[in-house]
CSV table of C-alpha atoms and ligand atoms in Angstrom, one decimal:
chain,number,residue,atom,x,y,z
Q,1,UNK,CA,71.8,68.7,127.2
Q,2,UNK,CA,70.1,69.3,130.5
Q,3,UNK,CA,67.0,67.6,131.1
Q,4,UNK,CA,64.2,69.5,129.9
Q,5,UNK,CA,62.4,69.7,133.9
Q,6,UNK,CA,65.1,72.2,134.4
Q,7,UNK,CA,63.0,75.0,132.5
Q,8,UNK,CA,60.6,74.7,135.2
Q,9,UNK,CA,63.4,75.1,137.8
Q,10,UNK,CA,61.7,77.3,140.8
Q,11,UNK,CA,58.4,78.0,138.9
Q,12,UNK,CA,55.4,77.2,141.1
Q,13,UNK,CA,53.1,79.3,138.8
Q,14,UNK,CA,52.2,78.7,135.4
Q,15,UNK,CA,49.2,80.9,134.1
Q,16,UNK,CA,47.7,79.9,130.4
Q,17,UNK,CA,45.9,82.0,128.1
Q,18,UNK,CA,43.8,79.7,125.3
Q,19,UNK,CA,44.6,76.1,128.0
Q,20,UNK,CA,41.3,75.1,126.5
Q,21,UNK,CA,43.0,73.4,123.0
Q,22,UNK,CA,45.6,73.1,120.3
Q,23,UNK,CA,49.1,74.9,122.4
Q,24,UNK,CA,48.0,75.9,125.3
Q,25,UNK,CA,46.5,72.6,126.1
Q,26,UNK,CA,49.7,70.9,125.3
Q,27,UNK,CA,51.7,73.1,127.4
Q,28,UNK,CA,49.6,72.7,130.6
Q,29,UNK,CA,49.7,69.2,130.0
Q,30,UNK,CA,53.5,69.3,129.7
Q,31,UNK,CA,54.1,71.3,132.8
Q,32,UNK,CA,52.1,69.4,134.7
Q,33,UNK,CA,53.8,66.1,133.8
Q,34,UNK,CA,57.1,67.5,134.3
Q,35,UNK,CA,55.9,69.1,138.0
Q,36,UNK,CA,52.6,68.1,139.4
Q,37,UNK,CA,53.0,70.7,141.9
Q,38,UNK,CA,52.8,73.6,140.0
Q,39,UNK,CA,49.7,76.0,140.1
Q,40,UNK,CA,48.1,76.2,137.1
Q,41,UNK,CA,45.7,78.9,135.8
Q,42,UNK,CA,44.0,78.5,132.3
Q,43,UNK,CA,41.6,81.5,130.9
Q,44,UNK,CA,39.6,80.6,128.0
Q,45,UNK,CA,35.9,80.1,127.1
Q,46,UNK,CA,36.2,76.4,127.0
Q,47,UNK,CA,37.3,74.6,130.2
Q,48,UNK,CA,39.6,72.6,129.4
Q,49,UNK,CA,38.5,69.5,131.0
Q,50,UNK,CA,42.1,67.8,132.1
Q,51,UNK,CA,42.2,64.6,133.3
Q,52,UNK,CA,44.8,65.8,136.2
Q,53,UNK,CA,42.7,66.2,139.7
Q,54,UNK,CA,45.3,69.0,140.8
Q,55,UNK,CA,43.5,71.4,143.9
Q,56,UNK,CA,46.0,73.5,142.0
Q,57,UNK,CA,44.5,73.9,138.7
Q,58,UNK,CA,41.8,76.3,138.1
Q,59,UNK,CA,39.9,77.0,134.9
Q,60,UNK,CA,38.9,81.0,134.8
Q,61,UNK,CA,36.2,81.1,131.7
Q,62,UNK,CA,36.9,84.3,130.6
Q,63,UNK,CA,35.9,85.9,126.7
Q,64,UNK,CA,39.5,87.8,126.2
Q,65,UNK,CA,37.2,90.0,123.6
Q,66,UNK,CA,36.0,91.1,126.4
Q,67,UNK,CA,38.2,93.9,128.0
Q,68,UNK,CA,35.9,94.4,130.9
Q,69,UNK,CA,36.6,91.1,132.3
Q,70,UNK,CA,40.2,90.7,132.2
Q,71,UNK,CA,40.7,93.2,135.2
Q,72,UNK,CA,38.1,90.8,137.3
Q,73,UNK,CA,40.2,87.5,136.3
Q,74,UNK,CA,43.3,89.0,136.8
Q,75,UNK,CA,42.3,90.1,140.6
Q,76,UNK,CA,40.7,86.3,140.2
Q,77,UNK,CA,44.0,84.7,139.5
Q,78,UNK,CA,45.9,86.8,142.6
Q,79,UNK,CA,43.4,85.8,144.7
Q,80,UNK,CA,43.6,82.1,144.1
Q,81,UNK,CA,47.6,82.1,143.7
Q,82,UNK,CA,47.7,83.9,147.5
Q,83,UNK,CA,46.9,80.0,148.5
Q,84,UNK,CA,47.4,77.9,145.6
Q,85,UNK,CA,51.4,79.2,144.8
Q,86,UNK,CA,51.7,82.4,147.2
Q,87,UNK,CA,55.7,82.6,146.0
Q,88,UNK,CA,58.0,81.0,143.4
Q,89,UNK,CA,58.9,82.3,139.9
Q,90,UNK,CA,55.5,82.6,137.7
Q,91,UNK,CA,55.3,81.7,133.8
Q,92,UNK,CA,52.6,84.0,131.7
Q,93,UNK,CA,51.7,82.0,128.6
Q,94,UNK,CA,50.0,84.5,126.4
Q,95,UNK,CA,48.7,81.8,123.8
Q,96,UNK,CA,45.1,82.6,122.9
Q,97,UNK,CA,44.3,83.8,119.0
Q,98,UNK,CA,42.9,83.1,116.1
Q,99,UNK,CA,43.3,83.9,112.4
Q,100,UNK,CA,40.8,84.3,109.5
Q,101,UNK,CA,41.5,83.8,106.0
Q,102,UNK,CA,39.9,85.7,102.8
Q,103,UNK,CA,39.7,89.5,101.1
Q,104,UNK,CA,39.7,91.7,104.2
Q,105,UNK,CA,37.4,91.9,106.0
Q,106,UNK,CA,36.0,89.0,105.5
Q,107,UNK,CA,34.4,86.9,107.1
Q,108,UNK,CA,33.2,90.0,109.0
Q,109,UNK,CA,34.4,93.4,110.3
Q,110,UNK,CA,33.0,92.5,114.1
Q,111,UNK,CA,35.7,88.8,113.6
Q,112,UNK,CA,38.2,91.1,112.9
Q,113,UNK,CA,38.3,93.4,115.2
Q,114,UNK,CA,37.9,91.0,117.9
Q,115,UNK,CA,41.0,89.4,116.4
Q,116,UNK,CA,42.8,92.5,117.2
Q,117,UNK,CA,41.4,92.1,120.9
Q,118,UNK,CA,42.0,88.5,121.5
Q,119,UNK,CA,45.7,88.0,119.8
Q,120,UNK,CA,46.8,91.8,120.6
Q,121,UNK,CA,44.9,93.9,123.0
Q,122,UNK,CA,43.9,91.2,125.8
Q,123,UNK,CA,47.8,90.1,125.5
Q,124,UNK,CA,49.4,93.8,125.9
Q,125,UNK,CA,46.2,93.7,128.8
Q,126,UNK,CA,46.6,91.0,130.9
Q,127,UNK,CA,50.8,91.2,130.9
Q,128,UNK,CA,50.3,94.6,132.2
Q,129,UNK,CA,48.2,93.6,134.8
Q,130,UNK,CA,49.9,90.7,135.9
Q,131,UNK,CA,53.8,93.0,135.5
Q,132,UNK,CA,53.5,93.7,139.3
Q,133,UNK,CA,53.3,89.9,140.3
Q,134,UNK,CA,55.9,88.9,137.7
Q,135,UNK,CA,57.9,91.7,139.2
Q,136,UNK,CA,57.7,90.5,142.8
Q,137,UNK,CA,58.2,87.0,142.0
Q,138,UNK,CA,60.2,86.7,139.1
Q,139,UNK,CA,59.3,84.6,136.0
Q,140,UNK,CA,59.1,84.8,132.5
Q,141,UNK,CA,56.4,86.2,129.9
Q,142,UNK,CA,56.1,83.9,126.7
Q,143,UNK,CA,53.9,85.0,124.0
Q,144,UNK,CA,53.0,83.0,121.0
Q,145,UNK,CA,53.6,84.7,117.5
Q,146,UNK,CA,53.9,83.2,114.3
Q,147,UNK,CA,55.9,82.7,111.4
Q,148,UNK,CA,53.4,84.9,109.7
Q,149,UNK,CA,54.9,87.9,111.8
Q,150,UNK,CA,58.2,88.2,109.8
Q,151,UNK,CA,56.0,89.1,106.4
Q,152,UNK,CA,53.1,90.9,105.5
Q,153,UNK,CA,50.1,87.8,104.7
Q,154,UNK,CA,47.7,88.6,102.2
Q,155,UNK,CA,44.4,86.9,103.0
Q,156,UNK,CA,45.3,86.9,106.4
Q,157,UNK,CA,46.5,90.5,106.7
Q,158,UNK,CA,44.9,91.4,110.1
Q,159,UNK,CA,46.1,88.6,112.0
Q,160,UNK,CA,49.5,88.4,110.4
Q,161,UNK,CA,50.0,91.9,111.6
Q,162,UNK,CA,48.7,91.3,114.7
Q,163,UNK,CA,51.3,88.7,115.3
Q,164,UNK,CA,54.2,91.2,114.1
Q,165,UNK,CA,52.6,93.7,116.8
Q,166,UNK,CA,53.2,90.7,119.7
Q,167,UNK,CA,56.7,89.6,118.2
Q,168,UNK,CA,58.1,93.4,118.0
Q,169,UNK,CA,56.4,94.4,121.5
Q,170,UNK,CA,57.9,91.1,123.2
Q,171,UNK,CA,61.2,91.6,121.8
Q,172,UNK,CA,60.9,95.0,123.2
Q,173,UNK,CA,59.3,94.7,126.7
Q,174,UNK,CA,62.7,92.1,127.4
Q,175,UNK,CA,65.1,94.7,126.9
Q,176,UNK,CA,62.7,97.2,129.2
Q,177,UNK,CA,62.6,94.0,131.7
Q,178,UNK,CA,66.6,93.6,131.7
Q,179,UNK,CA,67.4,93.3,135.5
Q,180,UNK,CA,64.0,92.7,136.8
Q,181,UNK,CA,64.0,88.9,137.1
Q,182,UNK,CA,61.7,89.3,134.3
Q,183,UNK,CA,62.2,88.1,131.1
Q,184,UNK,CA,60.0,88.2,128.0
Q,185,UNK,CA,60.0,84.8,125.4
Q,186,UNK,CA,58.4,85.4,121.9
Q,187,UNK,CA,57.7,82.7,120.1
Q,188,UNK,CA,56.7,81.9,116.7
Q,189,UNK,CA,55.6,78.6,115.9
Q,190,UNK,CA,54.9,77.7,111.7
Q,191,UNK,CA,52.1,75.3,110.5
Q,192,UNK,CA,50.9,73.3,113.6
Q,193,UNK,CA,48.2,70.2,114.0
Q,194,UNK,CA,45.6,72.0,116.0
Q,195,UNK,CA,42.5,73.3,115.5
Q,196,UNK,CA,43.6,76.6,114.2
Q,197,UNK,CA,43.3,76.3,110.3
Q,198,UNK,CA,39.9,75.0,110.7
Q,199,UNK,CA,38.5,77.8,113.0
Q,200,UNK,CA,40.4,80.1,110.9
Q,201,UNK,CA,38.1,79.0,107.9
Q,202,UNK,CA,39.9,76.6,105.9
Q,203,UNK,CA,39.5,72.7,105.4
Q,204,UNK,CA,40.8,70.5,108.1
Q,205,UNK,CA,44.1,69.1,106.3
Q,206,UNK,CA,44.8,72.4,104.6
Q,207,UNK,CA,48.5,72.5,105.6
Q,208,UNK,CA,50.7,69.4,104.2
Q,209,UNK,CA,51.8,67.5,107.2
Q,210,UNK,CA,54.8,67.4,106.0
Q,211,UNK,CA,55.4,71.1,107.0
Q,212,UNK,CA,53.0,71.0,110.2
Q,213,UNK,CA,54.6,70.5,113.6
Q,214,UNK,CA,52.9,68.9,116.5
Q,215,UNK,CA,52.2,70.7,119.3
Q,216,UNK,CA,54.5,68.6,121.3
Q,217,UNK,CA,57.5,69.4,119.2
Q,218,UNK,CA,56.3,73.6,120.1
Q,219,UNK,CA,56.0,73.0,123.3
Q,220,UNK,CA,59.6,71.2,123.7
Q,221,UNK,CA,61.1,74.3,122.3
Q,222,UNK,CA,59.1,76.6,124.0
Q,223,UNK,CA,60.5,74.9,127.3
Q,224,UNK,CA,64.5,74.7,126.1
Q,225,UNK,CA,63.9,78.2,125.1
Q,226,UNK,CA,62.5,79.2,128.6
Q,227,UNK,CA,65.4,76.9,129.7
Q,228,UNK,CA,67.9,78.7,127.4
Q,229,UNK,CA,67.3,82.4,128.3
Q,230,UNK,CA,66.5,83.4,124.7
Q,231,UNK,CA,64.2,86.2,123.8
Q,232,UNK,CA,62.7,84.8,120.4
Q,233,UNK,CA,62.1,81.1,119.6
Q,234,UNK,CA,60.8,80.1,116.1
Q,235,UNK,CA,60.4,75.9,116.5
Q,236,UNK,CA,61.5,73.4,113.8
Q,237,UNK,CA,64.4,73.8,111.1
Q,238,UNK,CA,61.4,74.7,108.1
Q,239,UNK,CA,60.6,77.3,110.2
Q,240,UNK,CA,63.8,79.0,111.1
Q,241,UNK,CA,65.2,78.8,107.2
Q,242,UNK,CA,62.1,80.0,105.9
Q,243,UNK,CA,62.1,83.0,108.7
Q,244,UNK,CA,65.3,83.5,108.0
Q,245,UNK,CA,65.0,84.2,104.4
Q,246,UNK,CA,62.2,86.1,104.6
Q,247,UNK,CA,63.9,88.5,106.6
Q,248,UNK,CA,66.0,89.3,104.4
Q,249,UNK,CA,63.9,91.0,101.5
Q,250,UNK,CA,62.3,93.9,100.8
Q,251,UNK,CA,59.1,94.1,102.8
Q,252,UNK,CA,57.0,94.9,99.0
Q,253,UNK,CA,59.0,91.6,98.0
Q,254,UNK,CA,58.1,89.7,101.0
Q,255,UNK,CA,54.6,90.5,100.7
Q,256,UNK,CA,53.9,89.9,97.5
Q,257,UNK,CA,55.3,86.7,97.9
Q,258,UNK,CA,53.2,85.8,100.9
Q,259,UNK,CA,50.0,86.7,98.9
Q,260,UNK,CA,51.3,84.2,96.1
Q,261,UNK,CA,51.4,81.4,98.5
Q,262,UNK,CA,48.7,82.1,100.5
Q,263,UNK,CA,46.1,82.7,97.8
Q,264,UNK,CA,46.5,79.0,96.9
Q,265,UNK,CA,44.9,78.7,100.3
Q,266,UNK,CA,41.5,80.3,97.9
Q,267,UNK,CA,40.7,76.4,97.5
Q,268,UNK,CA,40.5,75.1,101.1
Q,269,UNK,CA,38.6,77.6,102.2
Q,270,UNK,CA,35.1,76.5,103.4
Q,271,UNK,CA,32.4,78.0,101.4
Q,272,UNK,CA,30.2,80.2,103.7
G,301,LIG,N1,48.3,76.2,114.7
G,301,LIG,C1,49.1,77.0,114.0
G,301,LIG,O1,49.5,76.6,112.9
G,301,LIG,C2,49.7,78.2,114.6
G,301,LIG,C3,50.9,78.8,114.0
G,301,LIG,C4,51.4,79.9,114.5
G,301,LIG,C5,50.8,80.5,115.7
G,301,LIG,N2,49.7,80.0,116.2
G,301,LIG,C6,49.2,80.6,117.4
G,301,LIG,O2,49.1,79.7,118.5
G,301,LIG,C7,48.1,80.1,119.4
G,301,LIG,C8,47.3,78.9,119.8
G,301,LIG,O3,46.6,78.5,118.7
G,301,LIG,P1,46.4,76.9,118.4
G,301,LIG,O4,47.1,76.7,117.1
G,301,LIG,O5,46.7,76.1,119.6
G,301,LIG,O6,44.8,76.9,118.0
G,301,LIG,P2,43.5,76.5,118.8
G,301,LIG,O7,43.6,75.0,119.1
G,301,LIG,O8,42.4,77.0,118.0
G,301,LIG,O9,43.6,77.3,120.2
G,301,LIG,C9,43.3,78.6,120.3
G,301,LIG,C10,43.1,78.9,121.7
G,301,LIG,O10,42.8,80.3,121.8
G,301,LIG,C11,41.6,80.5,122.7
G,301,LIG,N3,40.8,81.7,122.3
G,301,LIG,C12,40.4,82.0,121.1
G,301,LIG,N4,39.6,83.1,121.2
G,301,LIG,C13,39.5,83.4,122.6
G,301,LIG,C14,38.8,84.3,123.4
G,301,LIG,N5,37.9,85.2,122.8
G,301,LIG,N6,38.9,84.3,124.7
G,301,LIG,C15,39.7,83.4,125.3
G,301,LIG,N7,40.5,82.5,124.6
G,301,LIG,C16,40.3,82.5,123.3
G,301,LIG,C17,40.8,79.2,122.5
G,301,LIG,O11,40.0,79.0,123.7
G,301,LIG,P3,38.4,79.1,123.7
G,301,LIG,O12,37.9,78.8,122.3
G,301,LIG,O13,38.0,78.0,124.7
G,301,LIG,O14,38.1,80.4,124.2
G,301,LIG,C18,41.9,78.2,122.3
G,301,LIG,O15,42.2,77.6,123.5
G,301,LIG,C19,47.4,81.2,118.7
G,301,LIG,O16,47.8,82.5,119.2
G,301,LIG,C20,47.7,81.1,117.3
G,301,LIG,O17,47.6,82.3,116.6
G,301,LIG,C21,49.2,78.8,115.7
């Protein structure tokens, strides 16, 4: 197998979406390690406080609720790559989201709504501000799913569909993108040690570890898929046989099984 620095092969630009934890951190630290040359943009709230001192790497705090800003950041991030990385193949990590689990709309109607800003609207936003750059300079979109987009999830039914929105419209926009130099990379990572289940309002240790990958493990796949040329990457064996099954029923079926397992969920939610 080739080594995995190949991924990064003529990228000088990696832009991050959510660099600030969990993912996105990962995969900024990864890309970094494998090519300390590369320009690196994060936008999230948080900065991400790296230990790397790379001229290169530029924090942009940035609400992604916020559809006002991301015209000004994006303009921000051109700006800064005209020095940093002026050419070179860019990588668009569109990682930021978050979930929310109980009886919709819990725990609020205002959280979920700007769910459906964060983990759809700011990703369909920012890609189409950023196409003309990709398109000049080549590169590769990757936006982070979930497992929870092959299935309608109960108790989670807003952000699950909001991750079936990103898979289907990825899977889409490469087949648009065919002969651009473009290419478009969903993927859709299962039960992962971050930060997630907890800010999604459940107990920190809610998902066995047995079936929770490290962020790591994603971001090694995420890279052999970039690496690969593959249009959908869904990391870890658990993953892919329980994706794959689920595919396969009826969507009634598939959700009423969701709402089965995920209702168990009911006891480690955090009382509010
Ligand atoms: N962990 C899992 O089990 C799992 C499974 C499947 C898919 N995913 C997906 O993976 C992605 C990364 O999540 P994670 O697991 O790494 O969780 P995480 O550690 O909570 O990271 C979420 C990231 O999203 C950013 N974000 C949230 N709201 C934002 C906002 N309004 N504006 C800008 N950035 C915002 C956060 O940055 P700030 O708070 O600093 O703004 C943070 O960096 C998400 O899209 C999630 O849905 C996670």
């Amino acid at each position: 197998m080739a080594p995995l620095n190949e991924a990064l092969k003529d990228f000088t630009t990696v832009i991050v979406t959510g660099g600030s934890s969990g993912i996105g951190k990962s995969f900024i630290e990864r890309c970094l390690a494998l090519n300390p040359a590369l320009a690196v943009c994060n936008l999230s709230r948080r900065d991400p406080q790296f230990d790397a001192h790379s001229i290169k790497l530029r924090h942009f705090p940035c609400d992604l609720a916020q559809s006002v800003v991301l015209k000004k950041i994006a303009a921000e991030v051109e700006v800064f790559l005209e020095k940093a990385a002026p050419e070179g193949r860019v990588l668009l990590l569109n990682n930021s989201g978050f979930g929310a689990y109980g009886h919709f709309p819990e725990p609020s109607i205002e959280h979920v709504t700007e769910m459906i800003d964060v983990n759809v609207r700011a990703v369909v936003e920012l890609t189409g501000l950023l196409l003309p750059l990709l398109r000049r300079r080549g590169g590769v979109i990757v936006t982070v799913a979930s497992t929870a987009a092959f299935q309608p999830t109960a108790y989670m039914a807003t952000y699950g569909a909001s991750k079936s929105f990103v898979l289907h419209w990825s899977l889409a926009l490469n087949e648009e993108l065919r002969g651009t130099g473009v290419r478009a990379l969903a993927l859709c990572p299962g039960p992962t040690a971050t930060d997630f289940f907890r800010r999604a309002g459940l107990k920190q240790g809610s998902v066995a570890e047995s079936l929770s990958m490290t962020c790591d493990d994603v971001v090694t796949a995420t890279l052999k898929a970039v690496e690969s040329g593959c249009s959908l990457v869904v990391p870890g064996w658990k993953n892919k046989v329980s994706t794959f099954f689920v595919s396969k029923l009826s969507k009634p079926l598939a959700a009423r099984l969701a709402a089965i397992v995920l209702a168990r969920f009911r006891l480690k939610k955090v009382a509010t």
